Coordinates of C-alpha atoms in Angstrom, one line a residue:
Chain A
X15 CA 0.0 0.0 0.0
X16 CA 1.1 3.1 -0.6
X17 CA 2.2 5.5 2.5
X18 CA 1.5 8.6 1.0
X19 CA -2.3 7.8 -0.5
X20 CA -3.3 9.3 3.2
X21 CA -1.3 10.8 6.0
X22 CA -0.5 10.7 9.5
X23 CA -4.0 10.8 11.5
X24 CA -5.7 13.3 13.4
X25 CA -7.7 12.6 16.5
X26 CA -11.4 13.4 15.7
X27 CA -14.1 13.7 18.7
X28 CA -17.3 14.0 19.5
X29 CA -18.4 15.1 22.9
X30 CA -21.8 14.9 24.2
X31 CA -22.7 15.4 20.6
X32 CA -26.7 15.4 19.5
X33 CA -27.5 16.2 15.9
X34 CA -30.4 15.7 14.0
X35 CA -32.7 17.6 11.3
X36 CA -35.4 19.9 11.8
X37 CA -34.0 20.6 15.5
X38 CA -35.3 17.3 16.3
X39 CA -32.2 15.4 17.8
X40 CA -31.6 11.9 16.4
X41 CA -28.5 11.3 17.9
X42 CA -28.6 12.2 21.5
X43 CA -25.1 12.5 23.7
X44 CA -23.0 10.8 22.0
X45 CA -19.2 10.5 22.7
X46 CA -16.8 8.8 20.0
X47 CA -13.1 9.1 20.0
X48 CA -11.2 7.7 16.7
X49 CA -7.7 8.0 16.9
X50 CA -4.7 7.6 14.5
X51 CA -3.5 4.3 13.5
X52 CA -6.7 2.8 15.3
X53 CA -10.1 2.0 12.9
X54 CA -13.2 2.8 15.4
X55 CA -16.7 0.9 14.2
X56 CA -19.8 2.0 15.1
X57 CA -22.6 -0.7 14.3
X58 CA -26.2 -0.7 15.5
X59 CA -29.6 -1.8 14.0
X60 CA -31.0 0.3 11.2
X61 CA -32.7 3.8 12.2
X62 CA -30.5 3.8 15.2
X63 CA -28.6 7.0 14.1
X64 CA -25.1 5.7 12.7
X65 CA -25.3 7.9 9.7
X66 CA -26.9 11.1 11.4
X67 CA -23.7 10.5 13.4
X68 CA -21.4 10.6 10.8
X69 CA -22.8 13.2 8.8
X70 CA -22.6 15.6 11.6
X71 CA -19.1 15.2 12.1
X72 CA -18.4 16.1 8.7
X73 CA -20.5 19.2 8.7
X74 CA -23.5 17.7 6.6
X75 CA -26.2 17.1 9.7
X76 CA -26.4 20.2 12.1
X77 CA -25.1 19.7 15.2
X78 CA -27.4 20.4 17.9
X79 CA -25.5 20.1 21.1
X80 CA -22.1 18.9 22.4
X81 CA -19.2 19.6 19.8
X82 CA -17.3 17.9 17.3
X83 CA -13.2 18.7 17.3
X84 CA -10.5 17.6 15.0
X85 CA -7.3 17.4 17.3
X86 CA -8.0 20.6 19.5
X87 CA -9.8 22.0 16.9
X88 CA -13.4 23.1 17.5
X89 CA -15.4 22.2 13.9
X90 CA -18.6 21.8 15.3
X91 CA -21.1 22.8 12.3
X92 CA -17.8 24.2 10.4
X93 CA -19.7 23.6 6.5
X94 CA -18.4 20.3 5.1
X95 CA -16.1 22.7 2.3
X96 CA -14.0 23.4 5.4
X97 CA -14.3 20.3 6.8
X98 CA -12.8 19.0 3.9
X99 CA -9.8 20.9 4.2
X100 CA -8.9 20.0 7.2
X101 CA -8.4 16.2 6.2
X102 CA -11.0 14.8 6.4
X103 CA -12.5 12.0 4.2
X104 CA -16.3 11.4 4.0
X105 CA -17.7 8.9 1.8
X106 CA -21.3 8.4 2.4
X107 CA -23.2 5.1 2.5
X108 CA -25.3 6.3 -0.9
X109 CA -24.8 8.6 -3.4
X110 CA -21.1 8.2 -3.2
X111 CA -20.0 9.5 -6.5
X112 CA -20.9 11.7 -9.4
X113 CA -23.1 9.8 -11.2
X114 CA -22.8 12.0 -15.0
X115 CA -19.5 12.4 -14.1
X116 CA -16.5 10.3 -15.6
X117 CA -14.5 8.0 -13.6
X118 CA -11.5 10.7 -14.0
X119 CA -13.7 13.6 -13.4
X120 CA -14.9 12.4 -10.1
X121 CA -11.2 12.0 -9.1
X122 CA -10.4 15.3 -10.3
X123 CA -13.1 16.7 -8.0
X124 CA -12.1 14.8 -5.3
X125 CA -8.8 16.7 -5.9
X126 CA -10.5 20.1 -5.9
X127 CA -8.4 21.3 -3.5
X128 CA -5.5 20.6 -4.5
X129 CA -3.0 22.7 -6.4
X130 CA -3.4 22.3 -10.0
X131 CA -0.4 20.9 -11.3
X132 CA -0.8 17.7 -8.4
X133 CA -4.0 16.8 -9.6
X134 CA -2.2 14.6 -12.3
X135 CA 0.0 13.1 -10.0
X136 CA -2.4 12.4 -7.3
X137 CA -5.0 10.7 -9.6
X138 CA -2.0 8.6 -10.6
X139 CA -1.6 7.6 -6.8
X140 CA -4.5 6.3 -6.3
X141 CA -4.7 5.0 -9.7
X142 CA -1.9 2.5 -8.5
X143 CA -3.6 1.6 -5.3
X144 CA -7.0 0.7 -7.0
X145 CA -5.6 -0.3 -10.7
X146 CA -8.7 -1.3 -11.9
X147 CA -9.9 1.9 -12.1
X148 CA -7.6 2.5 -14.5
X149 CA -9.6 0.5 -17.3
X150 CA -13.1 2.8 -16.7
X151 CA -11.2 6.3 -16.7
X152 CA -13.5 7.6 -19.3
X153 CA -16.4 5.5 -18.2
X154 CA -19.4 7.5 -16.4
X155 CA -19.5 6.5 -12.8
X156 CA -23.0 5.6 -13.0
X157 CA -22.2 3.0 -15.4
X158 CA -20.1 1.1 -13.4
X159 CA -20.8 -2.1 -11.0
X160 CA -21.6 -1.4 -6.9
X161 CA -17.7 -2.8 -6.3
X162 CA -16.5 -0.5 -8.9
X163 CA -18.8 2.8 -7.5
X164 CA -17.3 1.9 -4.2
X165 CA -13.7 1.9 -5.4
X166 CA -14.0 5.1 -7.1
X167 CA -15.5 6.6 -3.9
X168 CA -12.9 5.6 -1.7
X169 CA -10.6 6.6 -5.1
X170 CA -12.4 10.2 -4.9
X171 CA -11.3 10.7 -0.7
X172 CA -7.9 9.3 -1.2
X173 CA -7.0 12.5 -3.6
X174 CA -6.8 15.2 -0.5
X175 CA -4.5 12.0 1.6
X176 CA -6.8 12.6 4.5
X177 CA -5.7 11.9 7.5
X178 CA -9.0 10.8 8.7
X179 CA -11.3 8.5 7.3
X180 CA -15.2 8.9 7.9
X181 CA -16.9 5.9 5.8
X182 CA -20.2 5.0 6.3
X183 CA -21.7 1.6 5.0
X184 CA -18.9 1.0 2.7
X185 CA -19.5 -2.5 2.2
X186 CA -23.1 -2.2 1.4
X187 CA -24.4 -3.7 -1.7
X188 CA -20.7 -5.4 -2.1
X189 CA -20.1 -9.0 -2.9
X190 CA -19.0 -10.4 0.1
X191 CA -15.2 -11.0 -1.2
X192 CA -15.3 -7.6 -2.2
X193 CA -16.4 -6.0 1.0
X194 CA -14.1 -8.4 3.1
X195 CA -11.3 -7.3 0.5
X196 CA -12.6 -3.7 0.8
X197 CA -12.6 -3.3 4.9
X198 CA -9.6 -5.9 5.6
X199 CA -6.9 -5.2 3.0
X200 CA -7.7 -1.6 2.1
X201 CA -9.6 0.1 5.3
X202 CA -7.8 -1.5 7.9
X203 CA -4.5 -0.7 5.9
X204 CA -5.7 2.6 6.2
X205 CA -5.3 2.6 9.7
X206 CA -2.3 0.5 9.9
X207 CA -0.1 3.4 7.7
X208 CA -1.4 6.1 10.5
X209 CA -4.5 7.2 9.2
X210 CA -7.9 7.5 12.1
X211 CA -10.6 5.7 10.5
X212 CA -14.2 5.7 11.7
X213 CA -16.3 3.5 9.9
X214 CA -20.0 2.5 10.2
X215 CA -20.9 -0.6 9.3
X216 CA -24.0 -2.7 9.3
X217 CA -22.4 -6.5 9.6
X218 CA -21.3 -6.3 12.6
X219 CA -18.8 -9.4 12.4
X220 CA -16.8 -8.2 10.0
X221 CA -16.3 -4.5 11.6
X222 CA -15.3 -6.5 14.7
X223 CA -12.4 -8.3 12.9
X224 CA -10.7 -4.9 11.4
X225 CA -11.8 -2.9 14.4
X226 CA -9.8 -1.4 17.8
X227 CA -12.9 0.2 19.2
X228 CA -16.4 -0.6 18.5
X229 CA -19.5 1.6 19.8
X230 CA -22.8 0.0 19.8
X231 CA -25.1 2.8 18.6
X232 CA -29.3 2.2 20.0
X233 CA -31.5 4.8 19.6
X234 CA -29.3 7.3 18.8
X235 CA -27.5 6.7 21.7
X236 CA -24.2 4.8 22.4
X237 CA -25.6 1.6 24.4
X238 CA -22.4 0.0 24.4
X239 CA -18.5 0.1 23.9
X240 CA -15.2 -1.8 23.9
X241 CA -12.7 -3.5 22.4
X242 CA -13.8 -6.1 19.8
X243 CA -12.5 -8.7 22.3
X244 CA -14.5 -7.5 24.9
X245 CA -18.0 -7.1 22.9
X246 CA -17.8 -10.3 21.9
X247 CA -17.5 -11.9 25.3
X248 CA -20.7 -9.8 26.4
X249 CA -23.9 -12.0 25.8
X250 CA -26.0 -8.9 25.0
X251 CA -24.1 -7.6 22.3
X252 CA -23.6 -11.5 20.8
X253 CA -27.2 -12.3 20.8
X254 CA -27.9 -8.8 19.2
X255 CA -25.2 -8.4 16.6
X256 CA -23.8 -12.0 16.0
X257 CA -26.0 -14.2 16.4
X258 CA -26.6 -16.0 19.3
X259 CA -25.0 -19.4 17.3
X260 CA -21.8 -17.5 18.4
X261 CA -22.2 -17.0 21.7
X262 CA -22.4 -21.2 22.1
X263 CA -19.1 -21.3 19.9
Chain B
X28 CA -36.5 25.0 -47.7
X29 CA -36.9 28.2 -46.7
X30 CA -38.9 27.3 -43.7
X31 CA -36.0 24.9 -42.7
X32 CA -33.7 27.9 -42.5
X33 CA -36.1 29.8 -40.4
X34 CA -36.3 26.9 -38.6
X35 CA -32.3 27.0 -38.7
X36 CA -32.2 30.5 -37.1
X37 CA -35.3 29.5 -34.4
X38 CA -33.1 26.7 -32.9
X39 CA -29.9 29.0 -32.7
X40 CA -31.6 31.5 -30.3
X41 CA -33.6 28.7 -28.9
X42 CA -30.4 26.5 -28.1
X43 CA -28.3 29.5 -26.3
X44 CA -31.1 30.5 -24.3
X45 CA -32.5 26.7 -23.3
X46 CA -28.6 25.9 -22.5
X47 CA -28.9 28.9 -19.7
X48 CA -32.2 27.8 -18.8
X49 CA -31.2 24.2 -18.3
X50 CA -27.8 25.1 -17.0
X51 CA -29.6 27.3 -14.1
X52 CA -32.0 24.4 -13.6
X53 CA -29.7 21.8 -13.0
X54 CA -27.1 23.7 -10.8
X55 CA -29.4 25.4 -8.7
X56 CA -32.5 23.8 -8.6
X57 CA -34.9 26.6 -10.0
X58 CA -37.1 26.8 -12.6
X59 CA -36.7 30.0 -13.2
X60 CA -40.0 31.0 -15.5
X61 CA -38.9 35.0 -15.4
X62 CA -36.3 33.7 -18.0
X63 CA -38.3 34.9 -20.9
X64 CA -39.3 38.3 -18.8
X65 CA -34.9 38.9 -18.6
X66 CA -34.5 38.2 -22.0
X67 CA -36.9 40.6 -23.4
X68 CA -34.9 42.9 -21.0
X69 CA -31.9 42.8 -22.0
X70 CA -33.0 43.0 -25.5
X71 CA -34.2 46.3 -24.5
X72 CA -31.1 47.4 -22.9
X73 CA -29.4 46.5 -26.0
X74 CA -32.1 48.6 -27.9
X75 CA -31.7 51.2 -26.2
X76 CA -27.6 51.8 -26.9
X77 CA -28.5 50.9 -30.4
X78 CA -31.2 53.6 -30.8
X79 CA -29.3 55.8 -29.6
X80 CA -26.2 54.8 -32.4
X81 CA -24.2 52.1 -30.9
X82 CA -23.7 49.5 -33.9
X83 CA -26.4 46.6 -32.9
X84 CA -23.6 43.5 -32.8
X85 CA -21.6 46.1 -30.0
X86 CA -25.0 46.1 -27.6
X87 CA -25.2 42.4 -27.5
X88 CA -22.3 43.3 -24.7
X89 CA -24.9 45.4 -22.4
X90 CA -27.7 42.6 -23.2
X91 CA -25.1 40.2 -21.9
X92 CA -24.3 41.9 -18.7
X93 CA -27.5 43.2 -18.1
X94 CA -29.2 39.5 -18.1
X95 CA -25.8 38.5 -16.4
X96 CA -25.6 40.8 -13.4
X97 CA -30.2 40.7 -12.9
X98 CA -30.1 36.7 -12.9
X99 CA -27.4 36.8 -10.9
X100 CA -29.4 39.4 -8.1
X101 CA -32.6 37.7 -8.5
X102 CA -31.1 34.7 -7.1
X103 CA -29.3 36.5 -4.7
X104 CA -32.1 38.4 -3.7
X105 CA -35.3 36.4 -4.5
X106 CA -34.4 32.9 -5.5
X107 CA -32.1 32.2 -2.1
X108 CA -34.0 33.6 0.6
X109 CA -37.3 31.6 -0.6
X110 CA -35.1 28.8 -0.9
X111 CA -33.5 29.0 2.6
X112 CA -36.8 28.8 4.3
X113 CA -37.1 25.4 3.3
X114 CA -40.4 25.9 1.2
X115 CA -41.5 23.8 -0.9
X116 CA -40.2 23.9 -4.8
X117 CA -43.8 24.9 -6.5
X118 CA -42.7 28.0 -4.1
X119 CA -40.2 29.0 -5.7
X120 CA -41.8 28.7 -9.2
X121 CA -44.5 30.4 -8.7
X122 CA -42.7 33.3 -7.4
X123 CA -40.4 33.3 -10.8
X124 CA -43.6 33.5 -12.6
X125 CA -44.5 36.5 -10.3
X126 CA -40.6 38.1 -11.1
X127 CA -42.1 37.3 -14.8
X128 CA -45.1 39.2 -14.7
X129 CA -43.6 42.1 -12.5
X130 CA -40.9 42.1 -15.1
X131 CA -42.7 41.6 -18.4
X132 CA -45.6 44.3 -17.5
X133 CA -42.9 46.9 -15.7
X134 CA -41.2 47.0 -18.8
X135 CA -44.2 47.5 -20.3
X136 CA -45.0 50.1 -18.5
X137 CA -41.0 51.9 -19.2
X138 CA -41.0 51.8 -22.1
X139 CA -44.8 51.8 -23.4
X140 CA -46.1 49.0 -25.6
X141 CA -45.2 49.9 -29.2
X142 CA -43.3 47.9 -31.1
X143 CA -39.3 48.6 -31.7
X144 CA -36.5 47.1 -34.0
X145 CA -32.9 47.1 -34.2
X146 CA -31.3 49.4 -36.3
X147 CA -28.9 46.7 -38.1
X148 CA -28.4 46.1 -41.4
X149 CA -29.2 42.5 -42.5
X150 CA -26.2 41.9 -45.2
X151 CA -26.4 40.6 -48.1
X152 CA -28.2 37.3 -49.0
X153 CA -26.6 34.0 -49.1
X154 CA -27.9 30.5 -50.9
X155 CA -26.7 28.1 -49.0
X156 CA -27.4 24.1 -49.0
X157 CA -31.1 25.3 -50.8
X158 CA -32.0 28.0 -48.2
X159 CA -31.6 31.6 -48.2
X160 CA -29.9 33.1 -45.1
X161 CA -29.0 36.9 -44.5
X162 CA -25.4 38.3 -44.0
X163 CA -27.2 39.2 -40.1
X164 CA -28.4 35.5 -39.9
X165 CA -25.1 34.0 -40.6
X166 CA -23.3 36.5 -38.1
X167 CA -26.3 34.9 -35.3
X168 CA -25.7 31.2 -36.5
X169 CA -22.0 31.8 -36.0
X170 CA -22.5 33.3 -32.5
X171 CA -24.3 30.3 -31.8
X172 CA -21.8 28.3 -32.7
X173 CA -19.3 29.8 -30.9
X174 CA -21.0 29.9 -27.6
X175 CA -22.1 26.8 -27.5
X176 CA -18.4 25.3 -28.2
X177 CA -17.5 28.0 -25.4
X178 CA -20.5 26.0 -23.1
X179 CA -18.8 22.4 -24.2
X180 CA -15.4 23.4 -23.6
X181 CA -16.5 25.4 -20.0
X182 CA -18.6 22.3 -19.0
X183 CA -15.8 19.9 -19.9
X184 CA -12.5 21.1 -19.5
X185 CA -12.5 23.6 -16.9
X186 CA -12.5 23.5 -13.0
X187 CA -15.4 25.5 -13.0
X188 CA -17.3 22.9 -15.4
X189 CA -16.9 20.2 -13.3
X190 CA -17.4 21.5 -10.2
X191 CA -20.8 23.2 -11.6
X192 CA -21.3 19.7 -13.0
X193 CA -20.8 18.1 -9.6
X194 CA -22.8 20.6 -7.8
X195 CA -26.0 19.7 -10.3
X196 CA -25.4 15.7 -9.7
X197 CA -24.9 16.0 -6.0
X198 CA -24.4 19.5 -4.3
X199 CA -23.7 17.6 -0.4
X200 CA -20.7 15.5 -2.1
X201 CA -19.7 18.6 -4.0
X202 CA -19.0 20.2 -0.7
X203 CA -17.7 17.4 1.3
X204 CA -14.9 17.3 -1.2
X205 CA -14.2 20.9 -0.9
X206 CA -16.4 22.6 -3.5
X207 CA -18.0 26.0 -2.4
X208 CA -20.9 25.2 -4.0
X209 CA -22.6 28.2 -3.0
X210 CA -20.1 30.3 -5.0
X211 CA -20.5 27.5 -7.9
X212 CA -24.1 28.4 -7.9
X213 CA -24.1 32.4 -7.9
X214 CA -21.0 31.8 -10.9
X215 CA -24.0 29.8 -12.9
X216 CA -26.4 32.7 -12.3
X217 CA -24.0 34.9 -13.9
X218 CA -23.1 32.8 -17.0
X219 CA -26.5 31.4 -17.6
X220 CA -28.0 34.9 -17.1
X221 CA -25.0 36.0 -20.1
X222 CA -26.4 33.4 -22.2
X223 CA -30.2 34.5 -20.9
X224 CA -29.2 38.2 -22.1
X225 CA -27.6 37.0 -25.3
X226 CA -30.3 35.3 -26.4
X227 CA -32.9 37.4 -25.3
X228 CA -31.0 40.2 -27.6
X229 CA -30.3 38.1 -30.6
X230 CA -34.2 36.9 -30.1
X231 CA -35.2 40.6 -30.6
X232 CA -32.9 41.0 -33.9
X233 CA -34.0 38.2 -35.5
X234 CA -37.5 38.5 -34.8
X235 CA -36.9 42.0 -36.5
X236 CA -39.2 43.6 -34.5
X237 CA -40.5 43.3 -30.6
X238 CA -42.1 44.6 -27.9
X239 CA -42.0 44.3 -24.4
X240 CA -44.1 41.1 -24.5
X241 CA -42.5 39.7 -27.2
X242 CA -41.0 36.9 -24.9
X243 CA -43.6 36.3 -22.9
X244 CA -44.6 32.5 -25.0
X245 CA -41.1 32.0 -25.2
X246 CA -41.0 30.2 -22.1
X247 CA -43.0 27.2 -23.6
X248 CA -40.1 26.7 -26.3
X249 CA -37.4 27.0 -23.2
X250 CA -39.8 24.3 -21.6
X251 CA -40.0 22.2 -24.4
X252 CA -36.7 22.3 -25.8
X253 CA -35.7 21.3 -22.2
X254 CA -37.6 18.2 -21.4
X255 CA -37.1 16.9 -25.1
X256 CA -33.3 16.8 -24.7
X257 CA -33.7 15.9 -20.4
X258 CA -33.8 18.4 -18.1
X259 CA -30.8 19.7 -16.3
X260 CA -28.6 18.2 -19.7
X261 CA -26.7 21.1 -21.5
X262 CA -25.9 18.6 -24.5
X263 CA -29.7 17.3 -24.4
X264 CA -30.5 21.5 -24.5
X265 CA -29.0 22.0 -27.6
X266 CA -30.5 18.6 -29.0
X267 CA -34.0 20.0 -28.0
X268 CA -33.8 23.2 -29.3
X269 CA -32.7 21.9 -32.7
X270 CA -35.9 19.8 -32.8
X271 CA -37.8 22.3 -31.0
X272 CA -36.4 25.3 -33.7
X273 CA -37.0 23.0 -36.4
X274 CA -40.6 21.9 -35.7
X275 CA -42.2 24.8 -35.0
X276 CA -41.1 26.6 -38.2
X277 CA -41.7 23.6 -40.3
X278 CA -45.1 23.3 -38.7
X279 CA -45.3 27.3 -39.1
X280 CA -45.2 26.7 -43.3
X281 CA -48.0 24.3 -43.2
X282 CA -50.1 25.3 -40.2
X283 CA -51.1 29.3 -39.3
X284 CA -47.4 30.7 -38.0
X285 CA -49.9 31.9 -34.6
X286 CA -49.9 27.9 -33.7
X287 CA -45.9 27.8 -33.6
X288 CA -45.9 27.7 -29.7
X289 CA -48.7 25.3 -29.5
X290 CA -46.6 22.4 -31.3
X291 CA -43.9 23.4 -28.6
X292 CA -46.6 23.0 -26.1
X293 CA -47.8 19.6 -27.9
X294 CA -43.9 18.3 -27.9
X295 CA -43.6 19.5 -24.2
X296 CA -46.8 17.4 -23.1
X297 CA -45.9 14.4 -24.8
X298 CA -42.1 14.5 -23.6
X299 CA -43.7 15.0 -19.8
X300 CA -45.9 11.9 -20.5
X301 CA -44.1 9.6 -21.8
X302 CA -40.5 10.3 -21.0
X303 CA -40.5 13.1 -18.4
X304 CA -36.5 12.5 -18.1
X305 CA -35.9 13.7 -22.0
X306 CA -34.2 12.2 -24.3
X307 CA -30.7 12.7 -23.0
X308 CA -31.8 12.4 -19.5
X309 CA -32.4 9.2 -17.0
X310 CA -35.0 8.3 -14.5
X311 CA -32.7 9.7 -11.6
X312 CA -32.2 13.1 -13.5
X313 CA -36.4 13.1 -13.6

């Protein structure tokens, strides 16, 4: 993997955050930590408030309460333009890339912030760290397959190198080999080279196995969190998440 | 023939001012139906340097920045706030026909409701593939051409394309990757207001003569031209108002001329029934 597709992380926290639309909280005092070198899952039945969560760190969901920071930054509510700049990654769970768009031209806007003449260079980066991408450059990205989308979504982050990594769902839809490929070889490689990686994801297995830190979101509120090791020892979170077949293993 | 070049000169104006009207459509999200009401404007404005000397092709530059600098305040200053308070879209279009009447009838009531012409001298007459086009017609045709190759190579090639691009396919990724899509937005005002202004001017010339209500049916060929090609589709814009240009005037030589905007309307019902999304469009652009 290359080092330089993302740098060294930041740590990005959410204090006694509540966020929702309409000023009608969904997610209600939640506090998430997601440091570098460390890939922190949040998993949790559907409606529970994983992606409010998300987008409020990156500026797309109003924060109503409690405050998001980025090192000791303060960017609670900052617009997601600026959170951009400082790093961070989002790729949402849908509507993940520019559909009209060619493969190349999403890349290039993921590099909007970069300098001109690096645009070249940087779509060449990432090029080399998802090479089949290299085949569809001219392809429009709503033409291409849910594995290929995904790619070129993580593709369009990786052009700033952030150094955090917000990624909600991003095996959904996926082929299982493809998502397992997706969140153990690239994702937790992520985190491995230095990069804080937050990730929501719906199976809750597989989040476990590339995770340091797993919150259990209910409600919109954290219910439960711990080291994978941990969760998986705790019958609630077995029964509720695994399956209670694993709790007998 | 002859009513194919008509037809010819119809889809010229019709394509530069349906690429502005789509262009604003897809990057902002309004259907702006006071287009027609700033074209007939800025014809106007034009009208008025050329009456008082100012060679005609000169004042298509004060049509331009007059339809550029009032689309850009009316979204500044009408479109936005109504859009900020989270109302819903029939809102907003039915305060752009309001901004159409209020600027179609105050106009009117500027600068009376006579009818005007350009003072501009239509050249000499060329015989070209069977039609007959004037020295004026082939200056127009030839603008036409240029700003839409201008449009392509803007759209395609440039920063500015793709992020207004990106901001009309999905304005909350836009900004997550670092696009200020709010200054994307009032930059599209501006250029699709030039090419409003441009049109409405060129509109006025070739129509020989006009009057404050001149435009005021024009929005049913914008409308037309822009759900035959797909709405929010600069490419399916031009497509449209070919077709568009093309049918009425055709229509025009066989039917009474009066019924021109009725096949528009005919072309615009049976696009919205049976492939709302145009012809350049998809289902998600719908």
């Amino acid at each position: 993997m290359s080092v330089e597709l993302s740098q060294a992380g930041q740590v990005l926290t959410a204090t006694n955050l509540s966020a929702g639309y309409d000023g009608r909280a969904i997610v209600q005092g939640v506090n998430v930590e997601a440091t570098p070198g460390n890939v922190v899952s949040i998993v949790g039945p559907n409606g529970s408030g994983k992606s409010t969560l998300l987008k409020s760190l990156v500026g797309v969901v109003p924060v109503l309460d409690g405050t998001v920071a980025i090192g000791t930054r303060d960017i609670t509510n900052f617009a997601p333009e600026k959170v951009a700049t400082l790093g961070v990654g989002y790729v949402p769970q849908i509507d993940d890339v520019f559909p009209p768009l060619t493969v190349k031209e999403n890349l290039e806007i993921g590099g909007f912030l970069l300098p001109r003449h690096d645009v070249a260079s940087r779509i060449e980066a990432v090029l080399e760290f998802f090479p089949r991408l290299k085949e569809m450059m001219t392809r429009k990205a709503g033409k291409l397959s849910g594995g290929e989308r995904k790619m070129l979504a993580m593709g369009r982050v990786l052009m700033l190198a952030p150094s955090v990594l917000v990624l909600d769902e991003p095996t959904a839809n996926l082929a299982p080999m493809v998502a397992t490929q997706l969140l153990e070889e690239y994702i937790r490689g992520f985190a491995d080279h230095g990069s804080t990686v937050l990730l929501v994801e719906q199976r809750a297995k597989a989040a476990l196995r590339i995770s340091d830190w797993t919150c259990v979101l209910g409600g919109g509120r954290v219910v439960l969190a711990g080291a994978p090791k941990d969760l998986e020892q705790d019958p609630v979170f077995v029964e509720s998440f695994l399956g209670g077949g694993a709790a007998r293993r | 023939m002859s009513s194919f070049g008509f037809g010819l000169m119809t889809a010229a104006v019709l394509a530069i001012a349906t690429v502005g009207f789509t262009m604003q459509f897809a990057v902002t999200n309004v259907l702006n139906l006071a287009y027609g009401s700033v074209m007939i404007n800025s014809a106007f404005v034009a009208y008025y340097f050329n009456k008082h000397g100012m060679n005609a092709w000169i004042t298509l530059i004060f049509g331009v920045i007059l339809g550029a600098v009032v689309s850009w305040a009316l979204n500044k200053f009408v479109f936005t706030p109504f859009q900020r308070r989270n109302l819903a879209p029939i809102t907003v279009v039915i305060v752009a026909l309001g901004v159409d009447l209020i600027g179609t009838f105050g106009l009117q009531a500027i600068v009376g409701g006579g009818y005007v012409s350009f003072s501009v001298s239509s050249g000499r007459e060329f015989h070209i593939l069977g039609m007959f086009l004037s020295g004026m017609q082939l200056i127009i045709l030839a603008i036409c051409a240029v700003v839409l190759t201008l449009v392509h190579w803007l759209l395609k090639y440039t920063r500015l394309g793709k992020a207004m691009r990106a901001t009309s396919a999905n304005p909350n990724l836009a900004r997550n990757s670092g696009v200020k899509t709010q200054r994307v937005i009032s930059t599209t005002w501006l250029i699709s207001g030039a090419l409003c202004g441009l049109a409405g001017t060129i509109f006025a010339m070739n129509t020989g003569v006009f009057e404050a209500t001149s435009a005021q049916l024009y929005i049913v060929m914008l409308l037309a031209a822009m759900f035959l090609g797909g709405p929010g589709e600069p490419y399916g814009a031009m497509f449209g108002a070919l077709t568009i240009g093309l049918a009425t005037e055709i229509s025009a030589a066989y039917i009474s001329p009066q019924y021109k905007e009725v096949v528009a309307f005919v072309v615009l019902l049976g696009m919205l029934t049976f492939r709302p999304y145009g012809i350049f469009g998809s289902e998600k652009t719908n």
